[in-house]
CSV table of C-alpha atoms and ligand atoms in Angstrom, one decimal:
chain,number,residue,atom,x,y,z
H,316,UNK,CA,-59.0,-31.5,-25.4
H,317,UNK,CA,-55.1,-32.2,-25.5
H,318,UNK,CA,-55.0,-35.0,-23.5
H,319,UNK,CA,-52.3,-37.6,-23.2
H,320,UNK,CA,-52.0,-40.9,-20.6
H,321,UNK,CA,-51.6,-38.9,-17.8
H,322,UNK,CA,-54.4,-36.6,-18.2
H,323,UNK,CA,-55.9,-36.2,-14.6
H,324,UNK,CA,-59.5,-35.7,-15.4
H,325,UNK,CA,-59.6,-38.8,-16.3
H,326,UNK,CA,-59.2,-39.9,-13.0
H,327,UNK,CA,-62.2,-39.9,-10.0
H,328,UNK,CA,-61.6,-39.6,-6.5
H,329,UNK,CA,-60.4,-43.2,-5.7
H,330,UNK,CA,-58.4,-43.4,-8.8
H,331,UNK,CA,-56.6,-40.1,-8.4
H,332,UNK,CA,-55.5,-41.9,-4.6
H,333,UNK,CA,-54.4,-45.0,-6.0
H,334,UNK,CA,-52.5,-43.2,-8.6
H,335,UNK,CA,-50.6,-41.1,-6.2
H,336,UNK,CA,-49.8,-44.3,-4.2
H,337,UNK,CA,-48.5,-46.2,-7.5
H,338,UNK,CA,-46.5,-43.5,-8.5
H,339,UNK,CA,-45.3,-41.6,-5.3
H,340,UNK,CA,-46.2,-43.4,-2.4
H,341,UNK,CA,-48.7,-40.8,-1.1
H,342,UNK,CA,-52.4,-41.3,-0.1
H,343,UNK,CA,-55.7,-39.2,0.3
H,344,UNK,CA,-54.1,-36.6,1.8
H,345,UNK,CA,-52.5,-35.4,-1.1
H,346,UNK,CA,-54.7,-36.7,-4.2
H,347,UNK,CA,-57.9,-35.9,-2.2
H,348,UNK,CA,-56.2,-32.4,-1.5
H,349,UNK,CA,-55.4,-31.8,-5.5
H,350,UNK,CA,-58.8,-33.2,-6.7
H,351,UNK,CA,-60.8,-30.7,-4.5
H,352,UNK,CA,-58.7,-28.1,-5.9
H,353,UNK,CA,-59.1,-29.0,-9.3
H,354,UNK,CA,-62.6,-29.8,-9.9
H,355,UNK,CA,-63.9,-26.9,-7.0
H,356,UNK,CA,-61.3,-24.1,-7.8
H,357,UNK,CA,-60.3,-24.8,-11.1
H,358,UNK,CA,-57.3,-24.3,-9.6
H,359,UNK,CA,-54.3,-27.8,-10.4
H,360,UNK,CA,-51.0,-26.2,-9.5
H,361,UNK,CA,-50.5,-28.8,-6.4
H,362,UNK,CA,-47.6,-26.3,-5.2
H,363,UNK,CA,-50.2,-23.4,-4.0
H,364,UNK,CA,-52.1,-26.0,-1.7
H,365,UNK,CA,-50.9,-25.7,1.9
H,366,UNK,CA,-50.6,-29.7,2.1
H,367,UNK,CA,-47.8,-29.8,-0.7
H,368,UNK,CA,-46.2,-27.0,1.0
H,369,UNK,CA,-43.8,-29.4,3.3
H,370,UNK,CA,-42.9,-30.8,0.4
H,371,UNK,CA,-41.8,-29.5,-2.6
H,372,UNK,CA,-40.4,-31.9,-4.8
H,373,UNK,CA,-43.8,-33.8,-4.8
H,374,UNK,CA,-45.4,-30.5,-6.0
H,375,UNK,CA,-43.2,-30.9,-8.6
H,376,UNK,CA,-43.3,-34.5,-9.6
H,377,UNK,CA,-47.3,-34.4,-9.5
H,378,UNK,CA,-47.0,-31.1,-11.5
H,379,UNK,CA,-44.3,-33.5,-14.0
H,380,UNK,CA,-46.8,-36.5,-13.7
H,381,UNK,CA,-50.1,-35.2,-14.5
H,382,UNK,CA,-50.7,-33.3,-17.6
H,383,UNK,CA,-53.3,-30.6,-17.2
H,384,UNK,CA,-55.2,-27.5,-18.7
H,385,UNK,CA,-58.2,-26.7,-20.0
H,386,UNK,CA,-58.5,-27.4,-24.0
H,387,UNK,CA,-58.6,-24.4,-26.2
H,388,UNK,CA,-61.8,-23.4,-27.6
H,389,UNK,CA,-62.5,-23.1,-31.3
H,390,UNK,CA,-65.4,-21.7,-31.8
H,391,UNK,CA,-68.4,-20.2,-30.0
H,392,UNK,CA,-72.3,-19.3,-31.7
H,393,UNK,CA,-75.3,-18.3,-29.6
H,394,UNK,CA,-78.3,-16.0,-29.6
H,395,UNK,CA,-76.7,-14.1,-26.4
H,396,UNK,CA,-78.5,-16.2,-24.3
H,397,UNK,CA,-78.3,-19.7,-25.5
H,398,UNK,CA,-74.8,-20.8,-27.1
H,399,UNK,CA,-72.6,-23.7,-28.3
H,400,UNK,CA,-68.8,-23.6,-27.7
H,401,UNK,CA,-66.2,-25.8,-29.4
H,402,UNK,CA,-62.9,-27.1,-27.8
H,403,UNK,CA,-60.7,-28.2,-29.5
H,404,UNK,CA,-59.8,-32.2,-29.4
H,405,UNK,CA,-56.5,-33.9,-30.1
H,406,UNK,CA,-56.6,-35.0,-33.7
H,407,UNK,CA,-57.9,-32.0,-35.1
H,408,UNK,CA,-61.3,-32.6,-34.2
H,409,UNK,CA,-63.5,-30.6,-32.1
H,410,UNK,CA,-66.1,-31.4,-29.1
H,411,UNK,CA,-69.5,-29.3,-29.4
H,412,UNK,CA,-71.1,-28.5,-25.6
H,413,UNK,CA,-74.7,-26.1,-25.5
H,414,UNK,CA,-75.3,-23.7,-22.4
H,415,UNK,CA,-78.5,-23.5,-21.6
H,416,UNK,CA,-79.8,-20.7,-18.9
H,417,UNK,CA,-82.8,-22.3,-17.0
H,418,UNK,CA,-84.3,-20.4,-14.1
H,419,UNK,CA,-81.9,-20.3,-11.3
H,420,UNK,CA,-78.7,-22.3,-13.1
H,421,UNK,CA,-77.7,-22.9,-16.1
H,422,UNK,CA,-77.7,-26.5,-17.7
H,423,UNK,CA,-74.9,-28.1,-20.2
H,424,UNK,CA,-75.6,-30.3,-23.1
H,425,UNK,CA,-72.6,-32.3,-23.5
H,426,UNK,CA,-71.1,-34.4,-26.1
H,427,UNK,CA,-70.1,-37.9,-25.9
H,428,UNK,CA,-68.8,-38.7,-29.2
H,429,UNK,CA,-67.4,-36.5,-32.3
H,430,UNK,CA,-70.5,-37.3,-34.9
H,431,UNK,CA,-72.8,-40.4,-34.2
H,432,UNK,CA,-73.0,-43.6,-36.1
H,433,UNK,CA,-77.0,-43.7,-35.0
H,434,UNK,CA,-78.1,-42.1,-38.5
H,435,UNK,CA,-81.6,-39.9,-37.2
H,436,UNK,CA,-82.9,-38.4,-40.0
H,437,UNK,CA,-83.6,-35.4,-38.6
H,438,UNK,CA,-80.2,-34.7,-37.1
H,439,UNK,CA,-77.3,-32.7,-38.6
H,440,UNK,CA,-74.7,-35.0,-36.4
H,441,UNK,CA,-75.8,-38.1,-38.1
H,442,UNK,CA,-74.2,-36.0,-41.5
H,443,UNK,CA,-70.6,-36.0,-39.9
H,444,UNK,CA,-70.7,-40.1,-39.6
H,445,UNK,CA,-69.0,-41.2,-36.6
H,446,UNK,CA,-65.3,-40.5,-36.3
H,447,UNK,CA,-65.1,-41.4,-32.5
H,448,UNK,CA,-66.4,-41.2,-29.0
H,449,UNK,CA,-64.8,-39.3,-26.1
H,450,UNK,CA,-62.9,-40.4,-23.2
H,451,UNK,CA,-64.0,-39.5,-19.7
H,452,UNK,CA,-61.7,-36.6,-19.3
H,453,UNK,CA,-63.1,-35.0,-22.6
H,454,UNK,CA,-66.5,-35.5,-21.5
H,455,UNK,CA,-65.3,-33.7,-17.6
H,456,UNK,CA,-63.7,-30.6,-19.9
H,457,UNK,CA,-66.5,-29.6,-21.6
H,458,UNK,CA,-67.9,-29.2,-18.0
H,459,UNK,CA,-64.5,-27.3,-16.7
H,460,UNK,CA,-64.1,-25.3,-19.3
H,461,UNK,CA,-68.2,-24.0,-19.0
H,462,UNK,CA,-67.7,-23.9,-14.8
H,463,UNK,CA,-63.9,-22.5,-14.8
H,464,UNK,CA,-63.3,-20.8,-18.0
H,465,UNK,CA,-66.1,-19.4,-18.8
H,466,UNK,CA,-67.6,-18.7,-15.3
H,467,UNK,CA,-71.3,-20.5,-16.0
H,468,UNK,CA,-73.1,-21.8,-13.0
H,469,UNK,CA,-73.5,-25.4,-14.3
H,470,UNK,CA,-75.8,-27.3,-12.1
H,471,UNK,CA,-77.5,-29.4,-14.5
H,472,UNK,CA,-76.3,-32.1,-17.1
H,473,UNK,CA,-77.6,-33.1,-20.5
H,474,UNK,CA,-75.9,-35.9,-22.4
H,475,UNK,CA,-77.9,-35.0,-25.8
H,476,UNK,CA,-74.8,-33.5,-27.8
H,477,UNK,CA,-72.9,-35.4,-30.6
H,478,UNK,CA,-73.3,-38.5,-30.2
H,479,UNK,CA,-74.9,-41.7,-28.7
H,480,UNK,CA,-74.1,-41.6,-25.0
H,481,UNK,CA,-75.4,-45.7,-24.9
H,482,UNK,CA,-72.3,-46.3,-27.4
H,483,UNK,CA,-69.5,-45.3,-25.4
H,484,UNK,CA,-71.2,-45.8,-22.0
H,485,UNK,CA,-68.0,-46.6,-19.6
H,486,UNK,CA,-66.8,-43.5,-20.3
H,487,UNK,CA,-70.0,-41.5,-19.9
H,488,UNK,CA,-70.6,-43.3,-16.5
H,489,UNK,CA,-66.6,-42.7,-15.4
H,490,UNK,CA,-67.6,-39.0,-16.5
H,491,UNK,CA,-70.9,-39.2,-14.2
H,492,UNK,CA,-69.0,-40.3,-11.5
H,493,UNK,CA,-66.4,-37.4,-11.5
H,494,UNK,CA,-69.0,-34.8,-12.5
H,495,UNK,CA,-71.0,-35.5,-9.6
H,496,UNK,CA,-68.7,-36.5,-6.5
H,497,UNK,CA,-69.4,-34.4,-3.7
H,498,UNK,CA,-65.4,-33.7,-3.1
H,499,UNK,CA,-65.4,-31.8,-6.7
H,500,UNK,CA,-68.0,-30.7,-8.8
H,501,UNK,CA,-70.4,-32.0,-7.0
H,502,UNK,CA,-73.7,-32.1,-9.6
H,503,UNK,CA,-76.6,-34.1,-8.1
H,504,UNK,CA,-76.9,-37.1,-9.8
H,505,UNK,CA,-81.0,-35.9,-10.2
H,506,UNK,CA,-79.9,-33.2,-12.3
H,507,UNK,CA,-78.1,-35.4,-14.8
H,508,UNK,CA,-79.8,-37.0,-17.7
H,509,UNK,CA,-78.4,-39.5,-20.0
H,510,UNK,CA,-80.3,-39.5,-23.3
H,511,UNK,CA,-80.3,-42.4,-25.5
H,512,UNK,CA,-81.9,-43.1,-29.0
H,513,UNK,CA,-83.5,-46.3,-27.7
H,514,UNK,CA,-80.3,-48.5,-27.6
H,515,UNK,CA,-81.8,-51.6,-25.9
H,516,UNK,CA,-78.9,-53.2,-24.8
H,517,UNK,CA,-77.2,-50.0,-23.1
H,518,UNK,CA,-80.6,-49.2,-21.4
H,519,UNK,CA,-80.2,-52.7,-19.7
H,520,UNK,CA,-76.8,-51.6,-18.7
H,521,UNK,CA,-77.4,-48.3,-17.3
H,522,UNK,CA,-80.5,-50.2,-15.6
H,523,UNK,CA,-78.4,-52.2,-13.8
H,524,UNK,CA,-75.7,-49.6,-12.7
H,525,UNK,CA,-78.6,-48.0,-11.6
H,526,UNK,CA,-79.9,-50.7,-9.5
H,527,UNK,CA,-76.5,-51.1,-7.5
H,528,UNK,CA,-76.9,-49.2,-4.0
H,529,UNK,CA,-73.9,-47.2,-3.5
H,530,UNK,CA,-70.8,-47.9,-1.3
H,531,UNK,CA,-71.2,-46.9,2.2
H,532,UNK,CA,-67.9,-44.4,1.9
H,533,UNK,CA,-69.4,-43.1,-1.3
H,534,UNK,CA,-69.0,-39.6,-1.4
H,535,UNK,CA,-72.1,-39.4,-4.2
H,536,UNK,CA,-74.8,-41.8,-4.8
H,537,UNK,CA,-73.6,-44.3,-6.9
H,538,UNK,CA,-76.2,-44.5,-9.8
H,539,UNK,CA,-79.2,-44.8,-8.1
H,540,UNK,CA,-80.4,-40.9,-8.6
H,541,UNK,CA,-79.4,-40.7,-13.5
H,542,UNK,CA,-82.3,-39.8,-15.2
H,543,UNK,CA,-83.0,-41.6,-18.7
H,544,UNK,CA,-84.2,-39.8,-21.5
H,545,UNK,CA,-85.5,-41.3,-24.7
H,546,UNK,CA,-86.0,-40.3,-27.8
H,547,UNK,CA,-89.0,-41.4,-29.3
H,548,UNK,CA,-90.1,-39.2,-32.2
H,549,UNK,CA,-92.4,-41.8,-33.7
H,550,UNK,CA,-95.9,-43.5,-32.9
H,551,UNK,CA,-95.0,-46.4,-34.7
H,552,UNK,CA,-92.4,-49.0,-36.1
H,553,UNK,CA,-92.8,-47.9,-39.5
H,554,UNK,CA,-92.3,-44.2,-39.2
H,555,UNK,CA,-89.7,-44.6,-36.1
H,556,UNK,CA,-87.7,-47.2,-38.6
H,557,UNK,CA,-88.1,-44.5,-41.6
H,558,UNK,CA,-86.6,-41.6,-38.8
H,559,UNK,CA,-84.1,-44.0,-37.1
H,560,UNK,CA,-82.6,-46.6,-37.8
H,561,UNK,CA,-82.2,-47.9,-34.8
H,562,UNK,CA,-85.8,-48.9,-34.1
H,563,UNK,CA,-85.2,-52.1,-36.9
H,564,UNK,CA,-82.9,-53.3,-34.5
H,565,UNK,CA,-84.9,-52.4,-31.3
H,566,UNK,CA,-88.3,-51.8,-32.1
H,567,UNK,CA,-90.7,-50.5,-30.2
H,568,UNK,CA,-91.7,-53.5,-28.5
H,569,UNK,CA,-88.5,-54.4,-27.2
H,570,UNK,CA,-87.6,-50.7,-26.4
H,571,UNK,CA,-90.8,-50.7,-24.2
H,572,UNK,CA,-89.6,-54.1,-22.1
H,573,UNK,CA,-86.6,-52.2,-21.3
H,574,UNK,CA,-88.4,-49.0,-19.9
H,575,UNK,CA,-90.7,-51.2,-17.9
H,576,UNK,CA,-87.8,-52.6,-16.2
H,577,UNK,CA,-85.4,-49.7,-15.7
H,578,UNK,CA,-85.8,-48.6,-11.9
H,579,UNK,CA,-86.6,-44.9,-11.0
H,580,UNK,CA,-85.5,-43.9,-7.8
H,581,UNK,CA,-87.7,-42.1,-6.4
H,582,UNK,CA,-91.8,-41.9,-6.7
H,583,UNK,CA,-92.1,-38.6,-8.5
H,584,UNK,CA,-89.0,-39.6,-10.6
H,585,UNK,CA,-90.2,-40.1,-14.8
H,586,UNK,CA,-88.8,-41.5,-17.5
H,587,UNK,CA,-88.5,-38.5,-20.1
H,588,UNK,CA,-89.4,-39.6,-24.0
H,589,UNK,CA,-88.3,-36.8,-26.1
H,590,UNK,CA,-90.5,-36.5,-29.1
H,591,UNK,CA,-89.4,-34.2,-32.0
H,592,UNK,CA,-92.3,-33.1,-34.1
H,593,UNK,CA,-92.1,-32.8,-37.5
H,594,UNK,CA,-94.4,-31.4,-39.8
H,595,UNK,CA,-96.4,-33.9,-41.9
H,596,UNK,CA,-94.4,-36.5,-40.7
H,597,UNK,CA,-95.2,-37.4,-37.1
H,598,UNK,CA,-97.3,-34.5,-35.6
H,599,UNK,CA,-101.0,-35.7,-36.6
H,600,UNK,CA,-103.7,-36.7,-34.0
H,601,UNK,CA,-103.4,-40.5,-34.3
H,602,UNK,CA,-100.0,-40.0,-33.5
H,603,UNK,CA,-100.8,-38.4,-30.3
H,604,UNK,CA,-102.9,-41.1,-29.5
H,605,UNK,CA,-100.2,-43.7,-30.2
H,606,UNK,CA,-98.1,-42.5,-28.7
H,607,UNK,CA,-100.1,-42.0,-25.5
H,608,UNK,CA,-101.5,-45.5,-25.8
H,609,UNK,CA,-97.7,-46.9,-26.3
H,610,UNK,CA,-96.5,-44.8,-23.0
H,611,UNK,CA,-99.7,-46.0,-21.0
H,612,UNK,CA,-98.5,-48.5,-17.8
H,613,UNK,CA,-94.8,-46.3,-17.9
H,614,UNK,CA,-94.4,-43.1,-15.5
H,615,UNK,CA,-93.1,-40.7,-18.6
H,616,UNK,CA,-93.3,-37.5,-19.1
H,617,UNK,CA,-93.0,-36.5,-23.1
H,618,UNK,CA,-90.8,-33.5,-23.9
H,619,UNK,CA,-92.0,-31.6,-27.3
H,620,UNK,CA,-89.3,-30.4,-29.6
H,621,UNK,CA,-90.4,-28.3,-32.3
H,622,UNK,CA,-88.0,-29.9,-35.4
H,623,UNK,CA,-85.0,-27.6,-35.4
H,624,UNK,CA,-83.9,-27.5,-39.5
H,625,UNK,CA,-80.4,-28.1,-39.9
H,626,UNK,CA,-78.2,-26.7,-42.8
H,627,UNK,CA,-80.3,-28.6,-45.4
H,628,UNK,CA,-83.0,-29.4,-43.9
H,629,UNK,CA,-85.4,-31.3,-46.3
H,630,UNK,CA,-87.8,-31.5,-42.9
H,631,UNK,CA,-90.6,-29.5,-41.8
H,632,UNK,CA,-90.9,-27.1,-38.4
H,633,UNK,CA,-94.3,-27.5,-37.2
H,634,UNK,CA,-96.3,-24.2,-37.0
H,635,UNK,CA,-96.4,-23.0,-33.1
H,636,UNK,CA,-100.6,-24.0,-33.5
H,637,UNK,CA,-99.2,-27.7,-34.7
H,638,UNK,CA,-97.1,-28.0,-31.5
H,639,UNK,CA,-100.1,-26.9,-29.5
H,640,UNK,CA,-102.5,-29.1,-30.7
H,641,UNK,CA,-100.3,-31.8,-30.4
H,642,UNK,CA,-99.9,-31.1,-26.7
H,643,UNK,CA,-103.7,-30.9,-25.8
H,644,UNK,CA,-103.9,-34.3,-27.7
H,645,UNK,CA,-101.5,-35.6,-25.1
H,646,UNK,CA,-102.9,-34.5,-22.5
H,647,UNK,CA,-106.7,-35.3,-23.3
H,648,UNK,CA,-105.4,-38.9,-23.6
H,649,UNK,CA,-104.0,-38.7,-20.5
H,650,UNK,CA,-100.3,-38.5,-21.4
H,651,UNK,CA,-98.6,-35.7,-19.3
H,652,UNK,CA,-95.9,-33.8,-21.7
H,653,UNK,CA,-94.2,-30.3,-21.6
H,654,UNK,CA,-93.4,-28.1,-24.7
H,655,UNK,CA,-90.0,-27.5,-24.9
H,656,UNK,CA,-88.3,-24.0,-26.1
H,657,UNK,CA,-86.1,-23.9,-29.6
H,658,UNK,CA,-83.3,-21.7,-27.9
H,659,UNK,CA,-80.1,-21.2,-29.8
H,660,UNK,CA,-81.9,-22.6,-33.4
H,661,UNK,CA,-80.6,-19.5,-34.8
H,662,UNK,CA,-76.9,-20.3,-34.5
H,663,UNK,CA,-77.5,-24.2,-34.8
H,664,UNK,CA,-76.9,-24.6,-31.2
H,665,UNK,CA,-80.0,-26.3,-31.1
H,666,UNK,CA,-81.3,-30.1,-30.3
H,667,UNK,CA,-80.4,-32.1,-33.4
H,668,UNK,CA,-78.5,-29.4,-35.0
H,669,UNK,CA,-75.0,-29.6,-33.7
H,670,UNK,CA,-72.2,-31.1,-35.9
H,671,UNK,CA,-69.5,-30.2,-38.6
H,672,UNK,CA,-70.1,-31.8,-42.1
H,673,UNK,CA,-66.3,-30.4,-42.7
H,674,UNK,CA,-64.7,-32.9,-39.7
H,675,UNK,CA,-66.3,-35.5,-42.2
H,676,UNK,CA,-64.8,-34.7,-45.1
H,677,UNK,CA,-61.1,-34.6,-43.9
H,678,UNK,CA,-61.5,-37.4,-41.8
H,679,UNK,CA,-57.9,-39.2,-42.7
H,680,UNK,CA,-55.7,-35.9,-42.5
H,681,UNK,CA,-57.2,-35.5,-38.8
H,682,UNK,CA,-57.1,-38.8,-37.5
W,1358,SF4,S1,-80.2,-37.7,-32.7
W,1358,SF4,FE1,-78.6,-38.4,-31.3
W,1358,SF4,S2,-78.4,-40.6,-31.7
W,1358,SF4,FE2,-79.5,-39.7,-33.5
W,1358,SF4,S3,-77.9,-39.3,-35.0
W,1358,SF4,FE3,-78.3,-37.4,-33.7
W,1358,SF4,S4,-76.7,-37.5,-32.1
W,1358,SF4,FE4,-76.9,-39.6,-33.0
């Protein structure tokens, strides 16, 4: 995304208003008039809505003031059904964005950094490093770009691209809160996950976001209606430390205090616990019933991922009768779980495989 200060999608509803105050002396009726255009139309040129038309020189200072168009993409891979697109970034780097077709909609795996300081084994972003996180508005414009540019019917959000979204949360969270207003884009706040590794501290955060009712001339619903996702990927300490490092900071113990504690709005709401099963590794019958015993007093449901292999993969996919068995050992133990598809593993546009090891190597003649 080319992005400079003024960039307006970085900018929700009540900002966009107090900036056209600040800088022109104008109110709702102007910002609220060029944010609906935006985010519904796609469209920003404030001199083809009818409330600029009185007044043309504030079409064209707004049009001076705010610098927008959608980034450029850079690359594109897919299996004609599933696919990643790349736009490009200022700095020479690149975000990486996956659309998914579900049923009736499509959803949109978004990034929130370039490359991910978290270090999973079994993921081909923790071999880029981290070389930063995203503002807001490059978070919004990988959603633009898929609604307005490339015509998708995005209705649902996944924050499981690059990156840790618990590591740059303020911006993922100004992002929510544009994505899902009900004067643009307007994505239920149900239908948008935030996906975390297990980062304690930033699941207390989002916990208490969460908790805050929302204000009464809210035109969304707060925080009250994120999902959490999880990933879990291990039975144990030892093997979820070997997997990710993260789990020597915040073990299991301490990652389970935080679940208990993070509210779900509403009673058929879960916490999801993604668990990616590798072969040999974490995908045997004890492990099952670890892991069943260690989700036993939350309301989860566990989402199987068959280990997508990234360029180099050193890893093993389970066999389809692996993944099954797995499941039935679940569920016999009372642990409700879903099977999730591989789509787009072909053209690495699967979970744990997006990245680019060559953004890693040239990191100082980009930055
Ligand atoms: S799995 Fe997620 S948190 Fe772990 S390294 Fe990959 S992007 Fe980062």
């Amino acid at each position: 995304m080319l992005s400079g200060p003024d960039d307006i999608l970085r900018y929700d509803y009540d900002g966009l208003v107090a900036e056209f105050g600040r800088r022109f002396g104008k109110g709702e009726y102007h910002a609220g008039a060029l944010f609906r255009s935006l985010y519904r139309h796609g469209e920003p040129d404030p001199g083809k809505l009818p409330e600029f038309a009185a007044n043309p020189s504030l079409a064209e200072a707004v049009r001076g003031a705010f610098g927008y168009r959608l980034p450029e993409q850079s690359g594109r891979a897919g299996d004609g059904v599933t696919y990643k697109f790349l736009l490009k970034l200022r700095g020479g780097l690149e975000s990486e964005s996956v659309v998914i077709p579900m049923r009736q909609y499509k959803s949109l795996c978004v990034s929130s950094q370039v490359g991910c300081k978290m270090g999973c084994t079994f993921c081909e972003t923790a071999k880029m490093g981290y070389l930063r996180s995203l503002d807001a508005s490059e978070i919004v414009a990988q959603v633009m770009y898929a609604r307005h540019a490339l015509k998708e019917p995005i209705e649902n959000i996944v924050f499981m691209g690059m990156g840790e979204p618990m590591d740059n949360l303020d911006n993922v969270l100004q992002a929510v809160r544009i994505l899902s207003d009900q004067r643009g884009l307007n994505i239920a706040q149900s239908a948008i996950t935030i996906s975390t590794v297990g980062h304690v501290d930033g699941i207390r955060r989002l916990a208490r976001a969460v908790s805050e009712p929302p204000a009464d001339d809210s035109h969304g619903s707060g925080f009250t209606r994120l999902r959490l996702a999880v990933s879990l990927n291990a039975p144990n300490d030892a093997i979820r430390s070997r997997m990710m490092p993260i789990n020597r900071q915040w073990p299991l113990a301490e990652l389970k205090k935080a679940l208990l504690d993070f509210p779900l709005a509403r009673k058929g709401d879960f916490l999801f616990m993604e668990y990616v099963l590798i072969a040999g590794v974490n995908d045997a019958r004890e492990h099952a019933l670890e892991v069943a015993e260690y989700l036993r007093d939350l309301k989860a449901c566990v989402n199987l991922i068959p280990y997508n292999p990234g360029l180099d993969a050193t890893l093993g996919r389970p066999e389809k009768e692996g993944v099954a068995a797995f499941y039935h050992w679940l569920m016999e133990a009372g642990q409700y779980c879903r099977i999730r598809g591989t789509k787009g593993k072909d053209a690495m546009a699967a979970c744990g495989q997006l990245g680019n090891r060559e953004l890693k190597r040239k990191p100082k003649a980009l930055a």
